Amino acid sequence: MAQSDPEDREFKFSSNLSLEEIRSDQHNFCKERNWAQFHPPRNVLLALVGEVGELSELFQWRGEVTRGLPDFSAHEKTRVGEELSDILIYLVDLAEQCEIDLPRAVKEKMVKNAEKYPVERVIGRSDKYNDYPEYLLQEAPAGEEPQPEREEGDGSE
Amino acid sequence: MAQSDPEDREFKFSSNLSLEEIRSDQHNFCKERNWAQFHPPRNVLLALVGEVGELSELFQWRGEVTRGLPDFSAHEKTRVGEELSDILIYLVDLAEQCEIDLPRAVKEKMVKNAEKYPVERVIGRSDKYNDYPEYLLQEAPAGEEPQPEREEGDGSE
Amino acid sequence: MAQSDPEDREFKFSSNLSLEEIRSDQHNFCKERNWAQFHPPRNVLLALVGEVGELSELFQWRGEVTRGLPDFSAHEKTRVGEELSDILIYLVDLAEQCEIDLPRAVKEKMVKNAEKYPVERVIGRSDKYNDYPEYLLQEAPAGEEPQPEREEGDGSE
Amino acid sequence: MAQSDPEDREFKFSSNLSLEEIRSDQHNFCKERNWAQFHPPRNVLLALVGEVGELSELFQWRGEVTRGLPDFSAHEKTRVGEELSDILIYLVDLAEQCEIDLPRAVKEKMVKNAEKYPVERVIGRSDKYNDYPEYLLQEAPAGEEPQPEREEGDGSE
């Protein structure tokens, strides 16, 4: 998988916009339009799925895409930013509809991920990481749970 | 669609955690584990799709779900928070891999949404909103982006 | 979850169109247009995700929807059929790109599902099914695997 | 996007399993278990999204994947077949819940796609196809449906 090494870059976001500011803005946006009534959890979840689909359409015919989207036009890159934004807006809206404290949940999840993938153990297996991509399904960066079949070692299958 | 009215609630997130703090924490998490090499945009996009699938699985057999997830157990609600967190972490990671300034993109998108759905016009059509759900496909609350064709035919941009 | 009981209906598809006919037609469609080159597995997978997003957009603002889509206009119902078709076409295309014998895989999966959810046991727990929707996460109709946490012995639930 | 040329292959499915046979088997599977009551359209749609997520997880950390999945283990390839099957089963189930005649819808969609992308025109633009991937968003192989707005808005179509 050839690509520029993120370690070499110093990319940062340009502001400290918080999840709460996004929640508050979206809450008021919907309240002013009397749209909150249309936002029960499963509606917002399906809207989120719809936006993930629109984002995928921007990447679907390209084969592998490298960091920074060098092959995307300015217009296409703007479109990617808009779709990422729509997903984020609905994600924050969904957290509010579920009355889930998203900032706290994210911090707790990141702590859980760090405990789950101790640096020494993971670094030590980084070559295995390359040799057996399946390893990644068991130790996914964002703490995705292991697949049951694999957990069970699945000799049965 | 019977549900408690969000206007009656005063739900807020408990902190001002910023997108940049999440980006920075996830960047360091991956860098320490030498995992950045596995995060080209389409890999992270597919991981995001995977997490959206896990979130959907928590809502799939329930029929309509009301605000605050009153019918979810504490464990299930925690799981929803973890999946929302995984989606957010990958979304922020994807923005970094695409070198897109997510906070700026979100603010610009919210301004665009507000201009696209002027309160007077939308409020005035709220009953139509109910009568013709298809109206919603044309005026989606989060300002679902026009497809490229449309945009190119759309001098306003 | 109030809805008409499918048991009362005798809905059937009108033809015996096979998966192989769809594969063959789509294969020729792409070959004639020299499009096969653009269909490596992950491209087709992302196109599939895009179509699932478009389908979701047709259901997103509606709250619960009942069998037969009584509240959809003729145009909307046609759109649902078109999106279901796009998903199916890409699914079959993806199976070909992966060189997976989809008809055989489906028959094997249905046998596996039937063994996994013996009628006696499932029927016997159907009231529990209603009382504890979470049960559905553990015994999903299409053989979705149990969630790891739950496997990790959350019998307490 | 280097990959073996599908034109060189003679891959075919091994049987003529029809969509109606899958519908009928799944219908009976659910009826025997008294599960039909849990399958209103949006439940099945979210289950479909969940399975698409599980499929994506099998492709997420691999970078570009080539035709035939040469780098997948036998177990992984079996898992891909199972996820493709779960998606297909829920897709057929969803068509039944929506009372949409899927075989007819697919045949009509394929005719529509062939009319929308005349061979002469598409072949003639195949180099442009490579130069401007965005072209693909406008002329997607599976004939992605224009959104209602576009239909109403875009005289050029």
XYZ file of C-alpha atoms in Angstrom:
628
model
C 0.000 0.000 0.000
C 2.238 2.851 -1.244
C 1.541 6.228 0.339
C 3.238 9.229 1.916
C 4.011 8.645 5.589
C 1.696 10.626 7.891
C 4.595 10.767 10.385
C 6.288 13.196 7.992
C 3.347 15.595 7.968
C 2.232 18.203 10.422
C -1.394 18.456 9.378
C -3.665 20.025 12.002
C -7.218 21.365 12.091
C -7.363 25.172 12.070
C -9.662 25.760 15.048
C -10.847 24.269 18.320
C -14.463 23.885 17.221
C -16.077 21.632 19.830
C -18.672 18.891 19.512
C -20.904 20.927 21.847
C -20.770 23.950 19.515
C -21.816 21.728 16.601
C -24.599 20.167 18.701
C -25.872 23.555 19.825
C -25.806 25.037 16.291
C -27.582 22.026 14.795
C -30.097 21.959 17.662
C -30.986 25.607 17.004
C -31.009 25.095 13.243
C -33.636 22.363 13.610
C -35.585 24.134 16.385
C -35.966 27.318 14.303
C -37.366 25.246 11.436
C -39.568 23.080 13.634
C -37.663 20.090 12.265
C -36.835 18.408 15.594
C -40.089 16.445 15.233
C -38.559 14.685 12.223
C -35.408 13.609 14.088
C -36.201 10.500 16.135
C -33.054 8.336 16.421
C -33.691 5.926 13.563
C -34.511 8.764 11.151
C -31.219 10.477 11.941
C -29.375 7.137 11.759
C -30.738 6.483 8.250
C -29.834 10.053 7.251
C -26.302 9.320 8.502
C -26.203 6.154 6.387
C -27.337 8.227 3.408
C -24.472 10.678 3.874
C -21.938 7.860 4.265
C -23.234 6.598 0.915
C -22.702 10.010 -0.687
C -19.152 10.123 0.684
C -18.472 6.628 -0.669
C -19.654 7.696 -4.122
C -16.808 10.233 -4.212
C -14.273 7.440 -3.687
C -15.900 4.551 -5.518
C -14.311 4.520 -8.998
C -10.823 5.614 -8.093
C -8.935 2.547 -7.049
C -6.552 3.290 -4.204
C -6.488 6.927 -3.098
C -3.446 8.417 -1.374
C -3.167 10.797 1.546
C -4.214 14.373 0.777
C -6.330 13.354 -2.240
C -3.721 14.578 -4.783
C -5.853 13.259 -7.678
C -9.055 15.017 -6.608
C -10.028 18.332 -8.203
C -10.578 21.307 -5.880
C -14.313 20.840 -6.437
C -14.146 17.154 -5.561
C -12.118 17.839 -2.427
C -14.688 20.449 -1.369
C -17.409 17.845 -1.923
C -15.530 15.378 0.329
C -15.374 18.052 3.042
C -19.102 18.683 2.704
C -19.965 15.003 2.989
C -17.658 14.553 5.999
C -19.476 17.558 7.504
C -22.931 16.138 6.834
C -21.902 12.865 8.487
C -20.527 14.729 11.505
C -23.624 16.918 11.831
C -25.939 13.900 11.799
C -23.628 11.970 14.147
C -23.772 14.786 16.713
C -27.532 15.152 16.165
C -27.968 11.405 16.699
C -25.968 11.562 19.945
C -28.342 14.315 21.137
C -31.427 12.343 20.107
C -30.024 9.347 22.002
C -29.084 11.669 24.898
C -25.569 10.286 24.829
C -22.735 12.495 26.040
C -20.562 12.096 22.940
C -17.415 13.920 24.186
C -17.311 11.721 27.283
C -18.040 8.564 25.266
C -15.203 9.373 22.835
C -12.667 10.010 25.608
C -13.669 6.766 27.340
C -13.463 4.831 24.066
C -9.980 6.179 23.325
C -8.793 5.139 26.809
C -10.321 1.704 26.220
C -8.547 1.449 22.853
C -5.195 2.386 24.370
C -5.582 -0.282 27.064
C -6.681 -2.843 24.501
C -3.680 -2.320 22.208
C -0.633 -1.770 24.415
C 2.129 -0.134 22.345
C 4.782 -2.752 23.201
C 2.613 -5.667 22.158
C 1.334 -4.052 18.962
C 4.688 -2.649 17.848
C 6.219 -6.032 18.508
C 3.754 -7.597 16.121
C 3.928 -4.946 13.437
C 5.662 -7.248 10.940
C 2.971 -9.866 11.591
C 0.623 -6.938 11.052
C 1.912 -6.692 7.500
C 2.103 -10.396 6.843
C -1.355 -11.190 8.135
C -3.787 -8.399 7.436
C -6.370 -10.533 9.217
C -4.567 -9.525 12.408
C -6.017 -6.106 11.743
C -9.533 -7.433 11.963
C -8.668 -8.591 15.459
C -6.800 -5.476 16.552
C -8.434 -2.645 14.678
C -7.103 0.857 15.430
C -10.448 2.237 16.592
C -11.057 -0.648 18.950
C -13.453 -2.484 16.702
C -14.383 -5.698 18.483
C -12.837 -8.985 17.327
C -15.070 -11.040 15.038
C -16.735 -13.846 17.040
C -15.787 -16.553 14.515
C -12.189 -15.545 14.723
C -12.324 -15.348 18.505
C -13.622 -18.859 18.631
C -10.608 -19.667 16.475
C -13.121 -21.199 14.193
C -11.482 -24.468 13.444
C -15.027 -25.621 12.956
C -15.478 -23.658 9.780
C -44.113 9.612 14.732
C -44.962 9.955 18.432
C -42.036 11.097 20.607
C -41.084 13.542 23.360
C -40.488 17.007 21.967
C -36.768 17.928 21.901
C -37.813 21.567 22.433
C -38.785 20.567 25.983
C -35.344 19.192 26.788
C -32.157 20.937 27.792
C -29.722 18.176 26.830
C -26.122 19.356 26.421
C -22.737 17.678 26.062
C -20.667 17.843 29.248
C -17.410 19.236 27.852
C -15.944 21.335 25.063
C -13.890 18.499 23.588
C -12.764 19.749 20.167
C -12.355 17.946 16.860
C -8.666 18.936 16.936
C -8.182 17.212 20.323
C -9.734 14.036 18.903
C -7.580 14.293 15.765
C -4.434 14.827 17.792
C -5.179 11.945 20.191
C -6.003 9.532 17.358
C -2.956 10.687 15.357
C -0.687 9.934 18.321
C -2.475 6.655 19.059
C -1.751 5.438 15.517
C 1.747 6.933 15.352
C 2.831 5.187 18.583
C 1.638 1.867 17.138
C 3.091 2.490 13.668
C -0.453 2.091 12.317
C -0.590 5.277 10.201
C 0.722 3.217 7.257
C -2.543 1.263 7.321
C -4.739 4.354 7.130
C -4.928 5.481 3.490
C -8.302 7.201 2.873
C -10.234 4.256 1.450
C -9.140 1.982 4.295
C -10.417 4.456 6.868
C -13.592 5.029 4.836
C -14.350 1.290 4.836
C -13.605 1.144 8.571
C -16.106 3.990 9.006
C -18.690 2.029 7.009
C -18.001 -0.956 9.265
C -18.698 1.073 12.397
C -21.893 2.533 10.916
C -22.949 -1.071 10.361
C -22.241 -1.941 14.001
C -24.279 1.054 15.134
C -27.154 0.031 12.859
C -27.140 -3.456 14.372
C -28.011 -1.898 17.741
C -31.154 -0.312 16.242
C -32.186 -2.905 13.681
C -34.804 -5.069 15.417
C -36.498 -2.420 17.508
C -39.058 -0.753 15.328
C -39.287 2.966 16.036
C -36.999 4.161 18.835
C -37.820 7.299 20.821
C -35.574 10.097 22.043
C -33.250 9.145 24.906
C -33.442 5.400 24.123
C -35.800 4.653 27.049
C -36.087 0.993 25.985
C -32.318 0.369 25.822
C -30.533 -1.281 28.758
C -27.612 0.626 30.323
C -25.282 -1.799 28.558
C -26.953 -1.211 25.181
C -26.845 2.556 25.616
C -23.127 2.298 26.421
C -22.650 0.251 23.256
C -24.427 2.957 21.229
C -22.046 5.530 22.716
C -19.054 3.359 21.795
C -20.199 2.919 18.207
C -20.922 6.647 17.848
C -17.396 7.192 19.183
C -15.805 4.750 16.748
C -17.587 6.473 13.853
C -16.419 9.885 15.065
C -12.816 8.717 15.544
C -12.656 7.283 12.023
C -14.407 10.360 10.600
C -11.802 12.659 12.134
C -9.024 10.275 11.069
C -10.406 10.260 7.506
C -10.475 14.076 7.455
C -6.794 14.048 8.447
C -5.920 11.444 5.808
C -7.733 13.584 3.232
C -6.039 16.694 4.686
C -9.419 18.371 4.989
C -9.896 21.017 7.669
C -13.006 19.471 9.195
C -13.915 22.263 11.665
C -13.839 24.819 8.854
C -15.764 22.513 6.505
C -18.473 21.966 9.118
C -18.915 25.655 9.848
C -19.106 26.442 6.133
C -21.610 23.635 5.595
C -23.833 24.878 8.413
C -23.846 28.391 6.933
C -24.698 26.898 3.549
C -27.546 24.881 5.114
C -28.975 27.961 6.824
C -28.940 29.875 3.525
C -30.465 26.931 1.685
C -33.400 26.545 4.093
C -34.533 30.046 5.111
C -36.630 29.799 8.282
C -39.623 31.747 6.847
C -39.905 29.492 3.823
C -39.424 26.226 5.672
C -41.698 27.045 8.611
C -44.355 28.141 6.152
C -44.205 24.747 4.480
C -44.054 22.633 7.603
C -47.528 21.156 7.076
C -46.571 20.323 3.487
C -43.517 18.806 5.139
C -45.803 16.316 6.829
C -48.114 15.733 3.900
C -45.377 15.095 1.352
C -42.430 13.330 2.906
C -40.762 13.500 -0.514
C -40.378 17.189 0.198
C -37.837 16.030 2.741
C -35.720 14.440 0.063
C -35.478 17.865 -1.525
C -34.942 19.825 1.683
C -33.071 17.542 4.014
C -32.390 19.080 7.454
C -28.639 18.646 7.197
C -28.525 20.160 3.713
C -27.821 16.948 1.896
C -25.465 17.914 -0.913
C -26.682 18.120 -4.514
C -25.064 15.525 -6.765
C -22.247 16.835 -9.021
C -24.545 16.958 -12.079
C -26.904 19.152 -10.174
C -24.124 21.321 -8.841
C -22.692 21.817 -12.302
C -26.123 22.890 -13.434
C -26.340 25.062 -10.380
C -24.883 28.502 -10.993
C -25.405 29.380 -7.343
C -22.190 27.603 -6.458
C -44.186 -2.606 16.423
C -47.705 -2.570 14.874
C -47.885 -3.827 11.314
C -49.882 -6.074 8.996
C -48.899 -9.700 9.488
C -46.823 -11.044 6.557
C -48.250 -14.488 7.360
C -51.567 -13.241 5.987
C -50.075 -12.308 2.638
C -49.200 -14.355 -0.406
C -46.701 -12.012 -2.007
C -44.404 -13.666 -4.548
C -41.926 -12.475 -7.175
C -43.282 -12.719 -10.739
C -40.429 -14.593 -12.422
C -37.594 -17.014 -11.775
C -34.841 -14.577 -12.724
C -31.620 -16.156 -11.495
C -28.512 -14.636 -9.969
C -26.531 -16.084 -12.899
C -28.723 -14.237 -15.420
C -28.105 -10.988 -13.558
C -24.363 -11.704 -13.384
C -24.198 -12.511 -17.064
C -26.186 -9.423 -18.112
C -24.112 -7.099 -15.906
C -20.871 -8.761 -17.068
C -21.803 -8.117 -20.706
C -23.042 -4.614 -19.934
C -19.635 -3.703 -18.479
C -17.632 -5.630 -21.088
C -19.354 -3.842 -23.995
C -18.491 -0.499 -22.398
C -14.955 -1.490 -21.428
C -15.912 -0.750 -17.830
C -14.647 -3.987 -16.253
C -11.315 -2.239 -15.686
C -13.060 0.073 -13.220
C -14.548 -2.764 -11.160
C -11.906 -4.081 -8.787
C -13.590 -5.384 -5.596
C -13.214 -2.327 -3.383
C -14.563 -0.023 -6.113
C -17.674 -2.154 -6.472
C -17.985 -2.436 -2.679
C -17.950 1.362 -2.317
C -20.473 1.653 -5.153
C -22.663 -0.807 -3.225
C -22.335 1.336 -0.089
C -23.344 4.347 -2.186
C -26.509 2.621 -3.363
C -27.385 1.502 0.174
C -27.107 5.163 1.113
C -29.495 6.160 -1.663
C -31.972 3.529 -0.518
C -31.711 4.776 3.074
C -32.476 8.323 1.935
C -35.867 7.098 0.714
C -36.708 5.851 4.220
C -34.921 8.381 6.408
C -37.587 10.968 7.330
C -40.583 8.684 7.594
C -40.585 7.243 11.070
C -41.754 3.667 11.060
C -42.790 2.330 7.642
C -45.269 -0.544 7.286
C -45.288 -3.527 4.961
C -46.094 -2.699 1.332
C -45.089 0.987 1.704
C -48.731 2.229 1.805
C -47.547 5.807 2.436
C -45.129 5.928 -0.518
C -46.203 7.550 -3.806
C -45.993 5.410 -6.963
C -42.871 7.370 -7.905
C -41.265 6.778 -4.522
C -42.039 3.064 -4.632
C -40.491 2.880 -8.116
C -37.408 4.638 -6.726
C -37.181 2.039 -3.928
C -37.305 -0.712 -6.545
C -34.556 0.984 -8.540
C -32.295 1.347 -5.514
C -32.895 -2.277 -4.472
C -31.964 -3.197 -8.055
C -28.768 -1.128 -8.037
C -27.722 -2.782 -4.770
C -28.433 -6.235 -6.198
C -26.553 -5.516 -9.442
C -23.470 -4.346 -7.556
C -23.744 -7.241 -5.097
C -23.729 -9.767 -7.949
C -20.953 -7.832 -9.707
C -18.910 -7.852 -6.478
C -19.385 -11.625 -6.119
C -18.016 -12.019 -9.656
C -15.063 -9.719 -8.973
C -14.336 -11.768 -5.840
C -14.910 -14.972 -7.843
C -17.329 -16.163 -5.197
C -20.100 -18.556 -6.228
C -22.949 -16.518 -4.755
C -25.804 -19.026 -5.305
C -23.835 -21.728 -3.509
C -22.778 -19.357 -0.724
C -26.393 -18.286 -0.172
C -27.699 -21.844 0.017
C -24.916 -22.803 2.470
C -25.617 -19.719 4.576
C -29.329 -20.506 4.756
C -28.582 -24.062 5.895
C -26.187 -22.643 8.498
C -28.865 -20.209 9.702
C -31.458 -22.980 10.008
C -29.048 -25.101 12.092
C -28.131 -22.106 14.225
C -31.741 -21.218 15.091
C -33.649 -24.480 15.575
C -37.372 -23.800 15.315
C -38.234 -25.415 18.669
C -35.736 -23.376 20.601
C -36.547 -20.086 18.884
C -40.324 -20.482 18.946
C -40.053 -21.427 22.605
C -38.345 -18.149 23.308
C -40.562 -15.979 21.174
C -42.119 -14.181 24.160
C -38.635 -13.505 25.512
C -37.987 -12.316 21.971
C -40.592 -9.637 22.528
C -39.629 -8.777 26.073
C -35.913 -8.515 25.368
C -35.240 -7.092 21.926
C -31.570 -7.591 22.770
C -32.238 -11.284 22.278
C -32.487 -10.370 18.627
C -28.919 -9.191 18.574
C -27.945 -12.654 19.702
C -30.257 -14.579 17.415
C -30.605 -12.443 14.322
C -32.622 -13.959 11.477
C -29.799 -13.794 8.948
C -27.297 -15.412 11.301
C -25.578 -12.244 12.401
C -22.923 -13.210 14.966
C -23.398 -12.386 18.661
C -21.732 -9.201 19.843
C -18.313 -9.893 21.454
C -19.145 -8.118 24.742
C -22.185 -10.282 25.107
C -20.141 -13.349 24.262
C -17.664 -12.316 26.915
C -20.303 -13.634 29.161
C -22.697 -10.877 29.816
C -25.176 -13.474 30.982
C -26.253 -10.891 33.500
C -28.440 -9.408 30.854
C -5.568 0.384 -11.053
C -3.586 -2.737 -12.012
C -5.636 -5.941 -12.037
C -6.217 -9.050 -14.116
C -8.623 -8.352 -16.960
C -12.111 -9.821 -16.332
C -12.419 -10.208 -20.121
C -9.837 -12.992 -19.876
C -11.853 -14.936 -17.323
C -14.798 -17.235 -17.752
C -16.139 -17.065 -14.211
C -19.778 -18.156 -13.866
C -22.098 -18.984 -10.993
C -22.662 -22.728 -10.594
C -26.459 -22.813 -10.482
C -29.575 -20.993 -11.609
C -30.777 -20.209 -8.096
C -33.516 -17.598 -8.527
C -34.443 -14.586 -6.438
C -37.878 -16.173 -5.927
C -36.311 -19.322 -4.429
C -34.325 -17.166 -1.997
C -37.441 -15.137 -1.142
C -39.482 -18.266 -0.572
C -36.812 -19.950 1.590
C -36.275 -16.837 3.705
C -40.039 -16.271 3.986
C -40.502 -19.800 5.325
C -37.444 -19.532 7.576
C -38.954 -16.464 9.268
C -42.524 -17.790 9.275
C -41.489 -21.054 11.021
C -39.776 -18.984 13.721
C -42.562 -16.437 13.998
C -39.979 -13.796 13.090
C -41.930 -12.045 10.308
C -43.370 -9.711 12.940
C -39.854 -8.331 13.489
C -39.279 -7.547 9.806
C -40.971 -4.219 9.005
C -39.078 -2.471 6.175
C -36.860 -0.177 8.259
C -35.783 -3.053 10.522
C -34.688 -5.101 7.535
C -33.042 -2.055 5.954
C -30.959 -1.456 9.090
C -30.075 -5.171 9.196
C -28.915 -4.815 5.583
C -26.761 -1.830 6.559
C -25.310 -3.932 9.383
C -24.311 -6.701 6.982
C -22.776 -4.209 4.526
C -20.707 -3.013 7.471
C -19.554 -6.546 8.237
C -18.575 -7.031 4.590
C -16.651 -3.747 4.610
C -14.719 -4.862 7.691
C -13.293 -7.746 5.634
C -11.871 -5.266 3.091
C -10.993 -2.313 5.292
C -7.284 -2.731 6.104
C -6.091 -4.227 2.837
C -5.431 -1.338 0.491
C -6.399 -2.187 -3.056
C -7.711 -5.742 -3.507
C -7.488 -7.497 -6.870
C -9.968 -9.715 -8.690
C -10.422 -13.180 -7.143
C -9.129 -12.077 -3.714
C -5.720 -13.797 -4.186
C -4.493 -12.403 -0.842
C -7.444 -13.659 1.197
C -7.182 -16.899 3.179
C -9.739 -19.623 2.449
C -11.443 -18.706 5.723
C -11.554 -15.020 4.802
C -12.956 -15.759 1.359
C -15.638 -17.944 2.975
C -16.468 -15.051 5.293
C -16.821 -12.719 2.280
C -19.235 -15.213 0.723
C -21.243 -15.342 3.953
C -21.504 -11.575 4.211
C -22.489 -11.262 0.537
C -25.142 -13.890 1.285
C -26.456 -12.090 4.355
C -26.762 -8.885 2.326
C -28.606 -10.725 -0.454
C -30.967 -12.470 1.975
C -31.912 -9.190 3.640
C -32.193 -7.435 0.268
C -34.676 -10.044 -0.966
C -36.487 -9.945 2.385
C -36.705 -6.145 2.167
C -38.149 -6.363 -1.359
C -40.833 -8.698 0.000
C -41.584 -6.418 2.951
C -41.889 -3.514 0.506
C -43.952 -5.759 -1.803
C -41.666 -4.857 -4.681
C -41.252 -7.344 -7.524
C -37.460 -7.420 -7.437
C -36.832 -9.544 -10.576
C -38.976 -7.212 -12.655
C -37.396 -4.110 -11.090
C -33.888 -5.407 -11.857
C -34.688 -6.221 -15.478
C -36.259 -2.788 -15.955
C -33.281 -1.098 -14.308
C -30.816 -2.928 -16.552
C -32.744 -1.859 -19.660
C -32.760 1.701 -18.332
C -28.998 1.532 -17.720
C -28.334 0.264 -21.252
C -30.398 3.130 -22.725
C -28.700 5.648 -20.450
C -25.170 4.620 -21.439
C -25.177 3.822 -25.174
C -22.107 1.756 -26.017
C -20.895 4.080 -28.814
C -20.991 7.147 -26.601
C -19.391 5.506 -23.587
C -16.687 3.642 -25.495
C -15.897 6.847 -27.335
C -15.330 8.587 -24.037
C -13.393 5.829 -22.347
C -10.117 7.807 -22.321
C -11.970 10.765 -20.798
C -13.295 8.156 -18.373
C -9.731 7.648 -17.186
C -8.736 11.290 -17.230
C -11.746 12.564 -15.304
C -12.896 10.058 -12.732
C -15.644 12.535 -11.838
C -17.215 11.540 -15.143
C -17.906 8.278 -13.398
C -20.007 9.984 -10.779
C -22.204 11.245 -13.605
C -22.299 7.978 -15.558
C -22.062 5.280 -12.941
C -21.985 1.749 -14.410
C -25.027 0.621 -12.488
C -27.066 3.587 -13.663
C -27.356 5.254 -10.296
C -30.751 6.940 -10.292
C -31.020 10.715 -10.579
C -32.455 12.271 -7.419
C -36.024 13.616 -7.794
C -34.735 17.204 -7.720
C -32.423 16.422 -10.556
C -35.168 14.839 -12.582
C -37.327 17.903 -12.039
C -34.412 20.310 -12.313
C -32.020 19.094 -14.950
C -33.437 19.729 -18.391
C -30.247 18.445 -19.913
C -31.178 14.899 -18.952
